[in-house]
PDB file of C-alpha atoms in Angstrom:
ATOM      1  CA  MET A   3     129.991 114.830 122.099  1.00  0.00           C
ATOM      2  CA  ASP A   4     128.859 111.244 120.015  1.00  0.00           C
ATOM      3  CA  ASP A   5     125.606 109.920 120.308  1.00  0.00           C
ATOM      4  CA  THR A   6     126.832 107.424 122.598  1.00  0.00           C
ATOM      5  CA  GLN A   7     127.810 109.876 125.110  1.00  0.00           C
ATOM      6  CA  LYS A   8     124.251 112.197 125.037  1.00  0.00           C
ATOM      7  CA  PRO A   9     122.347 111.924 127.926  1.00  0.00           C
ATOM      8  CA  LYS A  10     119.188 109.377 127.575  1.00  0.00           C
ATOM      9  CA  GLU A  11     116.905 112.716 127.631  1.00  0.00           C
ATOM     10  CA  ALA A  12     118.488 114.203 124.935  1.00  0.00           C
ATOM     11  CA  LEU A  13     118.138 111.146 122.423  1.00  0.00           C
ATOM     12  CA  ILE A  14     114.617 111.062 123.576  1.00  0.00           C
ATOM     13  CA  ALA A  15     114.142 114.507 122.644  1.00  0.00           C
ATOM     14  CA  GLU A  16     115.731 114.267 119.122  1.00  0.00           C
ATOM     15  CA  VAL A  17     113.645 111.345 117.980  1.00  0.00           C
ATOM     16  CA  HIS A  18     110.442 113.520 118.873  1.00  0.00           C
ATOM     17  CA  ALA A  19     112.079 116.443 117.125  1.00  0.00           C
ATOM     18  CA  LEU A  20     112.643 114.234 113.863  1.00  0.00           C
ATOM     19  CA  ARG A  21     108.911 112.649 114.333  1.00  0.00           C
ATOM     20  CA  GLU A  22     107.788 116.096 114.408  1.00  0.00           C
ATOM     21  CA  ALA A  23     109.697 117.003 111.242  1.00  0.00           C
ATOM     22  CA  LEU A  24     108.470 114.391 109.555  1.00  0.00           C
ATOM     23  CA  ARG A  25     104.757 114.714 110.578  1.00  0.00           C
ATOM     24  CA  ARG A  26     104.882 118.557 109.240  1.00  0.00           C
ATOM     25  CA  ASN A  27     106.771 117.448 106.206  1.00  0.00           C
ATOM     26  CA  SER A  28     103.560 114.887 105.482  1.00  0.00           C
ATOM     27  CA  ALA A  29     101.600 117.138 106.502  1.00  0.00           C
ATOM     28  CA  ASP A  30     103.019 119.760 103.719  1.00  0.00           C
ATOM     29  CA  LEU A  31     102.958 116.769 101.483  1.00  0.00           C
ATOM     30  CA  ASP A  32      98.990 116.114 101.792  1.00  0.00           C
ATOM     31  CA  GLN A  33      98.503 120.168 100.886  1.00  0.00           C
ATOM     32  CA  PHE A  34     100.256 119.725  97.979  1.00  0.00           C
ATOM     33  CA  ALA A  35      98.948 117.099  96.888  1.00  0.00           C
ATOM     34  CA  TYR A  36      95.219 118.470  97.708  1.00  0.00           C
ATOM     35  CA  VAL A  37      95.838 122.057  95.937  1.00  0.00           C
ATOM     36  CA  ALA A  38      97.317 119.990  92.777  1.00  0.00           C
ATOM     37  CA  SER A  39      94.484 117.702  92.475  1.00  0.00           C
ATOM     38  CA  HIS A  40      91.864 120.675  92.682  1.00  0.00           C
ATOM     39  CA  ASP A  41      93.121 123.588  92.048  1.00  0.00           C
ATOM     40  CA  LEU A  42      95.125 122.526  88.791  1.00  0.00           C
ATOM     41  CA  LYS A  43      92.131 120.789  87.754  1.00  0.00           C
ATOM     42  CA  ALA A  44      89.651 123.676  86.972  1.00  0.00           C
ATOM     43  CA  PRO A  45      92.234 125.322  84.399  1.00  0.00           C
ATOM     44  CA  LEU A  46      93.064 121.786  83.000  1.00  0.00           C
ATOM     45  CA  ARG A  47      88.982 121.369  82.002  1.00  0.00           C
ATOM     46  CA  GLY A  48      88.732 124.954  80.921  1.00  0.00           C
ATOM     47  CA  ILE A  49      91.669 123.994  78.288  1.00  0.00           C
ATOM     48  CA  ALA A  50      89.505 120.801  77.390  1.00  0.00           C
ATOM     49  CA  ASN A  51      86.324 122.697  77.139  1.00  0.00           C
ATOM     50  CA  LEU A  52      87.616 125.381  75.008  1.00  0.00           C
ATOM     51  CA  SER A  53      89.366 122.825  72.212  1.00  0.00           C
ATOM     52  CA  GLN A  54      85.709 121.047  72.434  1.00  0.00           C
ATOM     53  CA  TRP A  55      83.806 124.654  71.813  1.00  0.00           C
ATOM     54  CA  LEU A  56      86.429 125.546  69.004  1.00  0.00           C
ATOM     55  CA  GLU A  57      86.397 122.155  67.050  1.00  0.00           C
ATOM     56  CA  GLU A  58      82.196 122.824  67.406  1.00  0.00           C
ATOM     57  CA  ASP A  59      82.298 126.374  66.259  1.00  0.00           C
ATOM     58  CA  LEU A  60      84.399 125.599  63.062  1.00  0.00           C
ATOM     59  CA  GLY A  61      82.694 122.338  62.182  1.00  0.00           C
ATOM     60  CA  PRO A  62      83.498 121.299  58.710  1.00  0.00           C
ATOM     61  CA  ARG A  63      86.136 124.162  58.150  1.00  0.00           C
ATOM     62  CA  LEU A  64      88.090 122.193  60.375  1.00  0.00           C
ATOM     63  CA  GLY A  65      90.602 120.252  58.477  1.00  0.00           C
ATOM     64  CA  GLU A  66      91.481 116.290  59.616  1.00  0.00           C
ATOM     65  CA  GLU A  67      94.675 117.498  60.946  1.00  0.00           C
ATOM     66  CA  SER A  68      93.790 120.049  63.187  1.00  0.00           C
ATOM     67  CA  ARG A  69      90.826 117.859  64.449  1.00  0.00           C
ATOM     68  CA  ARG A  70      93.451 115.468  65.209  1.00  0.00           C
ATOM     69  CA  GLN A  71      95.522 117.993  67.068  1.00  0.00           C
ATOM     70  CA  MET A  72      92.698 119.001  69.170  1.00  0.00           C
ATOM     71  CA  GLU A  73      92.124 114.983  69.993  1.00  0.00           C
ATOM     72  CA  LEU A  74      95.562 115.012  70.893  1.00  0.00           C
ATOM     73  CA  LEU A  75      95.397 117.994  73.057  1.00  0.00           C
ATOM     74  CA  ARG A  76      92.402 116.724  75.205  1.00  0.00           C
ATOM     75  CA  GLY A  77      94.031 113.562  75.403  1.00  0.00           C
ATOM     76  CA  ARG A  78      97.033 115.452  77.062  1.00  0.00           C
ATOM     77  CA  VAL A  79      94.819 117.452  79.656  1.00  0.00           C
ATOM     78  CA  HIS A  80      93.155 113.967  80.291  1.00  0.00           C
ATOM     79  CA  ARG A  81      96.767 112.495  81.264  1.00  0.00           C
ATOM     80  CA  MET A  82      97.290 115.433  83.167  1.00  0.00           C
ATOM     81  CA  GLU A  83      94.586 115.138  85.730  1.00  0.00           C
ATOM     82  CA  ALA A  84      95.439 111.192  85.923  1.00  0.00           C
ATOM     83  CA  MET A  85      98.981 112.471  87.150  1.00  0.00           C
ATOM     84  CA  LEU A  86      97.304 114.702  89.483  1.00  0.00           C
ATOM     85  CA  ASP A  87      94.836 111.917  90.856  1.00  0.00           C
ATOM     86  CA  GLY A  88      97.759 109.633  91.032  1.00  0.00           C
ATOM     87  CA  LEU A  89      99.893 112.187  93.433  1.00  0.00           C
ATOM     88  CA  LEU A  90      96.798 112.793  95.651  1.00  0.00           C
ATOM     89  CA  GLU A  91      96.054 108.853  95.751  1.00  0.00           C
ATOM     90  CA  PHE A  92     100.133 108.336  96.699  1.00  0.00           C
ATOM     91  CA  SER A  93     100.074 111.149  99.282  1.00  0.00           C
ATOM     92  CA  ARG A  94      97.503 109.430 101.024  1.00  0.00           C
ATOM     93  CA  ALA A  95      98.498 106.121 100.973  1.00  0.00           C
ATOM     94  CA  GLY A  96      99.837 104.143 104.045  1.00  0.00           C
ATOM     95  CA  ARG A  97      98.348 106.630 105.863  1.00  0.00           C
ATOM     96  CA  ALA A  98      94.749 106.108 106.336  1.00  0.00           C
ATOM     97  CA  SER A  99      94.157 102.965 108.618  1.00  0.00           C
ATOM     98  CA  HIS A 100      90.922 101.206 108.073  1.00  0.00           C
ATOM     99  CA  ALA A 101      89.053  98.706 110.109  1.00  0.00           C
ATOM    100  CA  PRO A 102      89.742  95.161 109.635  1.00  0.00           C
ATOM    101  CA  GLU A 103      87.194  92.752 108.419  1.00  0.00           C
ATOM    102  CA  THR A 104      86.862  89.461 106.902  1.00  0.00           C
ATOM    103  CA  VAL A 105      87.936  89.436 103.543  1.00  0.00           C
ATOM    104  CA  ASP A 106      87.643  86.647 101.153  1.00  0.00           C
ATOM    105  CA  VAL A 107      90.788  87.356  98.787  1.00  0.00           C
ATOM    106  CA  GLY A 108      89.340  85.578  95.887  1.00  0.00           C
ATOM    107  CA  VAL A 109      85.775  87.044  95.756  1.00  0.00           C
ATOM    108  CA  LEU A 110      87.774  90.132  96.068  1.00  0.00           C
ATOM    109  CA  ILE A 111      89.935  89.770  92.949  1.00  0.00           C
ATOM    110  CA  HIS A 112      87.030  88.918  90.868  1.00  0.00           C
ATOM    111  CA  THR A 113      85.005  91.607  92.017  1.00  0.00           C
ATOM    112  CA  VAL A 114      88.335  94.083  91.429  1.00  0.00           C
ATOM    113  CA  MET A 115      88.733  92.420  87.834  1.00  0.00           C
ATOM    114  CA  ALA A 116      85.102  92.962  86.733  1.00  0.00           C
ATOM    115  CA  ARG A 117      85.313  96.844  87.240  1.00  0.00           C
ATOM    116  CA  LEU A 118      88.389  96.858  85.179  1.00  0.00           C
ATOM    117  CA  PRO A 119      87.910  97.806  81.063  1.00  0.00           C
ATOM    118  CA  ASP A 120      89.010  94.322  79.252  1.00  0.00           C
ATOM    119  CA  GLY A 121      88.077  92.794  82.588  1.00  0.00           C
ATOM    120  CA  ASP A 122      85.428  90.779  81.103  1.00  0.00           C
ATOM    121  CA  THR A 123      86.848  89.420  78.384  1.00  0.00           C
ATOM    122  CA  ALA A 124      90.727  88.550  79.802  1.00  0.00           C
ATOM    123  CA  ARG A 125      91.173  85.353  81.293  1.00  0.00           C
ATOM    124  CA  LEU A 126      91.598  85.341  84.988  1.00  0.00           C
ATOM    125  CA  GLU A 127      93.223  82.269  86.594  1.00  0.00           C
ATOM    126  CA  VAL A 128      92.975  82.290  90.527  1.00  0.00           C
ATOM    127  CA  GLY A 129      94.777  79.969  92.328  1.00  0.00           C
ATOM    128  CA  THR A 130      92.968  77.308  94.745  1.00  0.00           C
ATOM    129  CA  GLU A 131      94.704  78.253  97.834  1.00  0.00           C
ATOM    130  CA  MET A 132      93.277  81.810  98.029  1.00  0.00           C
ATOM    131  CA  PRO A 133      93.187  82.680 101.827  1.00  0.00           C
ATOM    132  CA  THR A 134      90.269  84.441 103.646  1.00  0.00           C
ATOM    133  CA  LEU A 135      92.158  87.329 106.132  1.00  0.00           C
ATOM    134  CA  PHE A 136      91.029  89.353 108.637  1.00  0.00           C
ATOM    135  CA  THR A 137      92.578  92.550 107.450  1.00  0.00           C
ATOM    136  CA  GLU A 138      92.004  96.293 106.033  1.00  0.00           C
ATOM    137  CA  ARG A 139      89.991  95.207 102.576  1.00  0.00           C
ATOM    138  CA  LEU A 140      90.453  99.058 101.021  1.00  0.00           C
ATOM    139  CA  PRO A 141      94.341  99.007 101.133  1.00  0.00           C
ATOM    140  CA  LEU A 142      94.280  95.321  99.922  1.00  0.00           C
ATOM    141  CA  GLN A 143      91.707  96.278  97.067  1.00  0.00           C
ATOM    142  CA  GLN A 144      93.459  99.230  95.952  1.00  0.00           C
ATOM    143  CA  VAL A 145      96.891  96.851  95.576  1.00  0.00           C
ATOM    144  CA  PHE A 146      94.949  94.127  93.297  1.00  0.00           C
ATOM    145  CA  LEU A 147      93.036  97.109  91.539  1.00  0.00           C
ATOM    146  CA  ASN A 148      96.526  98.535  90.483  1.00  0.00           C
ATOM    147  CA  LEU A 149      98.515  95.505  89.895  1.00  0.00           C
ATOM    148  CA  LEU A 150      95.519  93.619  87.399  1.00  0.00           C
ATOM    149  CA  SER A 151      94.922  97.366  85.926  1.00  0.00           C
ATOM    150  CA  ASN A 152      98.582  97.176  85.246  1.00  0.00           C
ATOM    151  CA  ALA A 153      98.641  93.462  83.877  1.00  0.00           C
ATOM    152  CA  LEU A 154      95.744  94.438  81.647  1.00  0.00           C
ATOM    153  CA  ARG A 155      97.348  97.537  79.901  1.00  0.00           C
ATOM    154  CA  HIS A 156     100.429  95.512  79.532  1.00  0.00           C
ATOM    155  CA  ALA A 157      99.311  92.086  78.267  1.00  0.00           C
ATOM    156  CA  ARG A 158      99.499  91.215  74.637  1.00  0.00           C
ATOM    157  CA  GLY A 159      96.418  92.526  72.285  1.00  0.00           C
ATOM    158  CA  GLU A 160      94.682  89.230  71.987  1.00  0.00           C
ATOM    159  CA  GLY A 161      94.218  86.376  74.782  1.00  0.00           C
ATOM    160  CA  LEU A 162      94.883  88.213  77.548  1.00  0.00           C
ATOM    161  CA  ARG A 163      95.684  86.291  80.617  1.00  0.00           C
ATOM    162  CA  VAL A 164      96.066  86.855  84.544  1.00  0.00           C
ATOM    163  CA  ARG A 165      97.029  84.714  87.071  1.00  0.00           C
ATOM    164  CA  VAL A 166      96.845  85.434  90.578  1.00  0.00           C
ATOM    165  CA  GLU A 167      98.302  82.741  93.031  1.00  0.00           C
ATOM    166  CA  ALA A 168      98.521  82.886  97.023  1.00  0.00           C
ATOM    167  CA  ARG A 169     100.887  80.815  99.601  1.00  0.00           C
ATOM    168  CA  GLU A 170     101.630  81.494 103.483  1.00  0.00           C
ATOM    169  CA  ALA A 171     105.158  83.256 104.094  1.00  0.00           C
ATOM    170  CA  GLN A 172     106.605  83.516 107.666  1.00  0.00           C
ATOM    171  CA  GLY A 173     103.422  85.470 108.924  1.00  0.00           C
ATOM    172  CA  PHE A 174     102.446  87.252 105.651  1.00  0.00           C
ATOM    173  CA  GLN A 175     100.635  86.260 102.688  1.00  0.00           C
ATOM    174  CA  HIS A 176     102.677  85.684  99.848  1.00  0.00           C
ATOM    175  CA  PHE A 177     100.562  87.159  96.627  1.00  0.00           C
ATOM    176  CA  SER A 178     101.673  86.931  93.050  1.00  0.00           C
ATOM    177  CA  VAL A 179     100.070  88.645  89.937  1.00  0.00           C
ATOM    178  CA  THR A 180     101.342  87.247  86.366  1.00  0.00           C
ATOM    179  CA  ASP A 181     100.354  88.929  82.682  1.00  0.00           C
ATOM    180  CA  ASN A 182     101.360  87.071  79.354  1.00  0.00           C
ATOM    181  CA  GLY A 183     102.640  90.525  78.089  1.00  0.00           C
ATOM    182  CA  PRO A 184     106.026  91.437  76.436  1.00  0.00           C
ATOM    183  CA  GLY A 185     107.837  91.158  80.175  1.00  0.00           C
ATOM    184  CA  ILE A 186     110.087  94.075  81.859  1.00  0.00           C
ATOM    185  CA  ALA A 187     113.926  94.416  81.364  1.00  0.00           C
ATOM    186  CA  PRO A 188     115.917  93.270  84.766  1.00  0.00           C
ATOM    187  CA  ALA A 189     117.414  97.287  84.278  1.00  0.00           C
ATOM    188  CA  TYR A 190     113.971  98.639  84.926  1.00  0.00           C
ATOM    189  CA  HIS A 191     112.745  96.259  87.845  1.00  0.00           C
ATOM    190  CA  GLU A 192     113.294  98.837  90.421  1.00  0.00           C
ATOM    191  CA  LYS A 193     112.614 101.779  88.306  1.00  0.00           C
ATOM    192  CA  ILE A 194     109.114 100.854  87.552  1.00  0.00           C
ATOM    193  CA  PHE A 195     108.013 101.683  91.309  1.00  0.00           C
ATOM    194  CA  ALA A 196     109.535 105.232  91.195  1.00  0.00           C
ATOM    195  CA  PRO A 197     106.633 107.954  90.817  1.00  0.00           C
ATOM    196  CA  PHE A 198     105.343 108.543  87.202  1.00  0.00           C
ATOM    197  CA  GLN A 199     107.786 106.192  85.476  1.00  0.00           C
ATOM    198  CA  THR A 200     106.438 104.239  82.342  1.00  0.00           C
ATOM    199  CA  LEU A 201     108.138 101.857  79.781  1.00  0.00           C
ATOM    200  CA  VAL A 202     106.071 102.256  77.418  1.00  0.00           C
ATOM    201  CA  ALA A 203     104.825 105.667  75.849  1.00  0.00           C
ATOM    202  CA  ARG A 204     101.556 107.075  76.969  1.00  0.00           C
ATOM    203  CA  ASP A 205     100.781 107.746  73.773  1.00  0.00           C
ATOM    204  CA  LYS A 206     100.378 103.695  73.442  1.00  0.00           C
ATOM    205  CA  VAL A 207      99.398 102.700  76.837  1.00  0.00           C
ATOM    206  CA  GLU A 208      97.523 104.803  79.202  1.00  0.00           C
ATOM    207  CA  GLY A 209      98.350 105.491  82.426  1.00  0.00           C
ATOM    208  CA  SER A 210      99.648 107.639  84.956  1.00  0.00           C
ATOM    209  CA  GLY A 211     102.783 106.183  86.031  1.00  0.00           C
ATOM    210  CA  MET A 212     101.843 105.813  89.645  1.00  0.00           C
ATOM    211  CA  GLY A 213      99.972 102.812  90.414  1.00  0.00           C
ATOM    212  CA  LEU A 214     103.067 100.679  91.107  1.00  0.00           C
ATOM    213  CA  CYS A 215     104.511 103.474  93.172  1.00  0.00           C
ATOM    214  CA  VAL A 216     101.161 103.447  95.356  1.00  0.00           C
ATOM    215  CA  VAL A 217     101.276  99.631  95.370  1.00  0.00           C
ATOM    216  CA  LYS A 218     104.477  99.832  96.947  1.00  0.00           C
ATOM    217  CA  LYS A 219     103.716 102.514  99.478  1.00  0.00           C
ATOM    218  CA  LEU A 220     100.568 100.636 100.569  1.00  0.00           C
ATOM    219  CA  VAL A 221     102.284  97.633 101.006  1.00  0.00           C
ATOM    220  CA  GLU A 222     105.663  98.640 102.731  1.00  0.00           C
ATOM    221  CA  SER A 223     103.260 100.806 105.060  1.00  0.00           C
ATOM    222  CA  ARG A 224     101.925  97.722 105.886  1.00  0.00           C
ATOM    223  CA  GLY A 225     105.431  95.759 106.788  1.00  0.00           C
ATOM    224  CA  GLY A 226     105.148  93.659 103.263  1.00  0.00           C
ATOM    225  CA  ARG A 227     107.315  94.068 100.215  1.00  0.00           C
ATOM    226  CA  VAL A 228     106.622  94.133  96.428  1.00  0.00           C
ATOM    227  CA  TRP A 229     109.107  93.159  93.683  1.00  0.00           C
ATOM    228  CA  VAL A 230     108.597  91.814  90.383  1.00  0.00           C
ATOM    229  CA  GLU A 231     110.630  89.131  88.338  1.00  0.00           C
ATOM    230  CA  SER A 232     110.144  88.753  84.572  1.00  0.00           C
ATOM    231  CA  SER A 233     110.953  86.096  81.712  1.00  0.00           C
ATOM    232  CA  GLU A 234     107.687  85.429  79.826  1.00  0.00           C
ATOM    233  CA  GLY A 235     105.164  88.311  80.784  1.00  0.00           C
ATOM    234  CA  ALA A 236     105.853  89.770  84.216  1.00  0.00           C
ATOM    235  CA  THR A 237     104.977  88.710  87.890  1.00  0.00           C
ATOM    236  CA  PHE A 238     104.420  91.188  90.755  1.00  0.00           C
ATOM    237  CA  HIS A 239     104.751  89.661  94.049  1.00  0.00           C
ATOM    238  CA  PHE A 240     103.804  91.301  97.169  1.00  0.00           C
ATOM    239  CA  THR A 241     103.845  90.058 100.682  1.00  0.00           C
ATOM    240  CA  TRP A 242     100.937  91.494 103.330  1.00  0.00           C
ATOM    241  CA  PRO A 243     100.439  90.395 106.910  1.00  0.00           C
ATOM    242  CA  ARG A 244      97.750  87.261 107.865  1.00  0.00           C
ATOM    243  CA  ARG A 245      96.631  89.014 110.917  1.00  0.00           C
ATOM    244  CA  ILE A 246      94.182  86.855 112.237  1.00  0.00           C
ATOM    245  CA  GLU A 247      92.442  84.213 109.369  1.00  0.00           C
ATOM    246  CA  ALA A 248      89.029  83.770 109.512  1.00  0.00           C
ATOM    247  CA  GLU A 249      87.655  79.926 109.331  1.00  0.00           C
ATOM    248  CA  ARG A 250      86.159  79.009 105.704  1.00  0.00           C
ATOM    249  CA  SER A 251      82.386  77.829 106.328  1.00  0.00           C
TER     250      SER A 251
END
C-alpha cells in the first residue's frame, strides 16, 4: 500500500511519530552541546593554567622558542573553547522564542557595533531607511552581532568600513551588511554557512567558524533566508519578518 492509500489516521500517526523523533533528536543535541560546552572546558582550562605555571616556574630558563610554543598552546585552548561556545550557541539558535518588542534597528546596529573589538575605529555607514520593528530583539541582535563581527575580522587592516542597508521585501525586511574585505570566491558561498567553516587560517583570523552557521539557523527559523554576494568585499543579505511595524515618533 502506498502513501495515497493509507488511512488518514495512519498518516497522522506517522506525522506525530516523526515529530516525536525530531524532538528527541533535538533534545539529544542540546544535551550533547551542554556537556561539550561545560564538561570539556574544565580540562581545557587546566591545560592553559599548567602551561602558564610552567612558564612562570621556569622563568628565564625558558627559551624564546619554548615561550612561543606555550603561547601557541594557550591560543589553541582558547580557540577550542570558542568552538565549544559556538556549538552550544548553535544548538540553542532558533529554539528559544522571545516576546516581541519595539526595536529601532538603527539604534540596535550602533549599539552592537560599539561592543565589538575595532568597532569604535571602523567606519560604520547605516542607511537612512532603517526600520522600527515590533519583533524579537535578542535573535535579531545576535544576527547583526555575528555579521558585523565577521565583517570586522575580514575587512582590510586599514580603513575598516562596514555598511548596513535595509529595504522592504514582501512582508519581510531585507537587510544587507557590506565590508571592504578581500571578498569570497563563488565556490565558497554555500560552504561558509556550514559549521566550523573558515576561509582564512585561524592563526590569521580568530573565530570559531560557527557565526554564520548560527546566523543561518536564526534567520531560517523565522522564515527568512540568508545569502552572500561578493565582488569588491562581501555583502551578506538576510530577510527578517516585519511583523507589526511601530510608528516612528
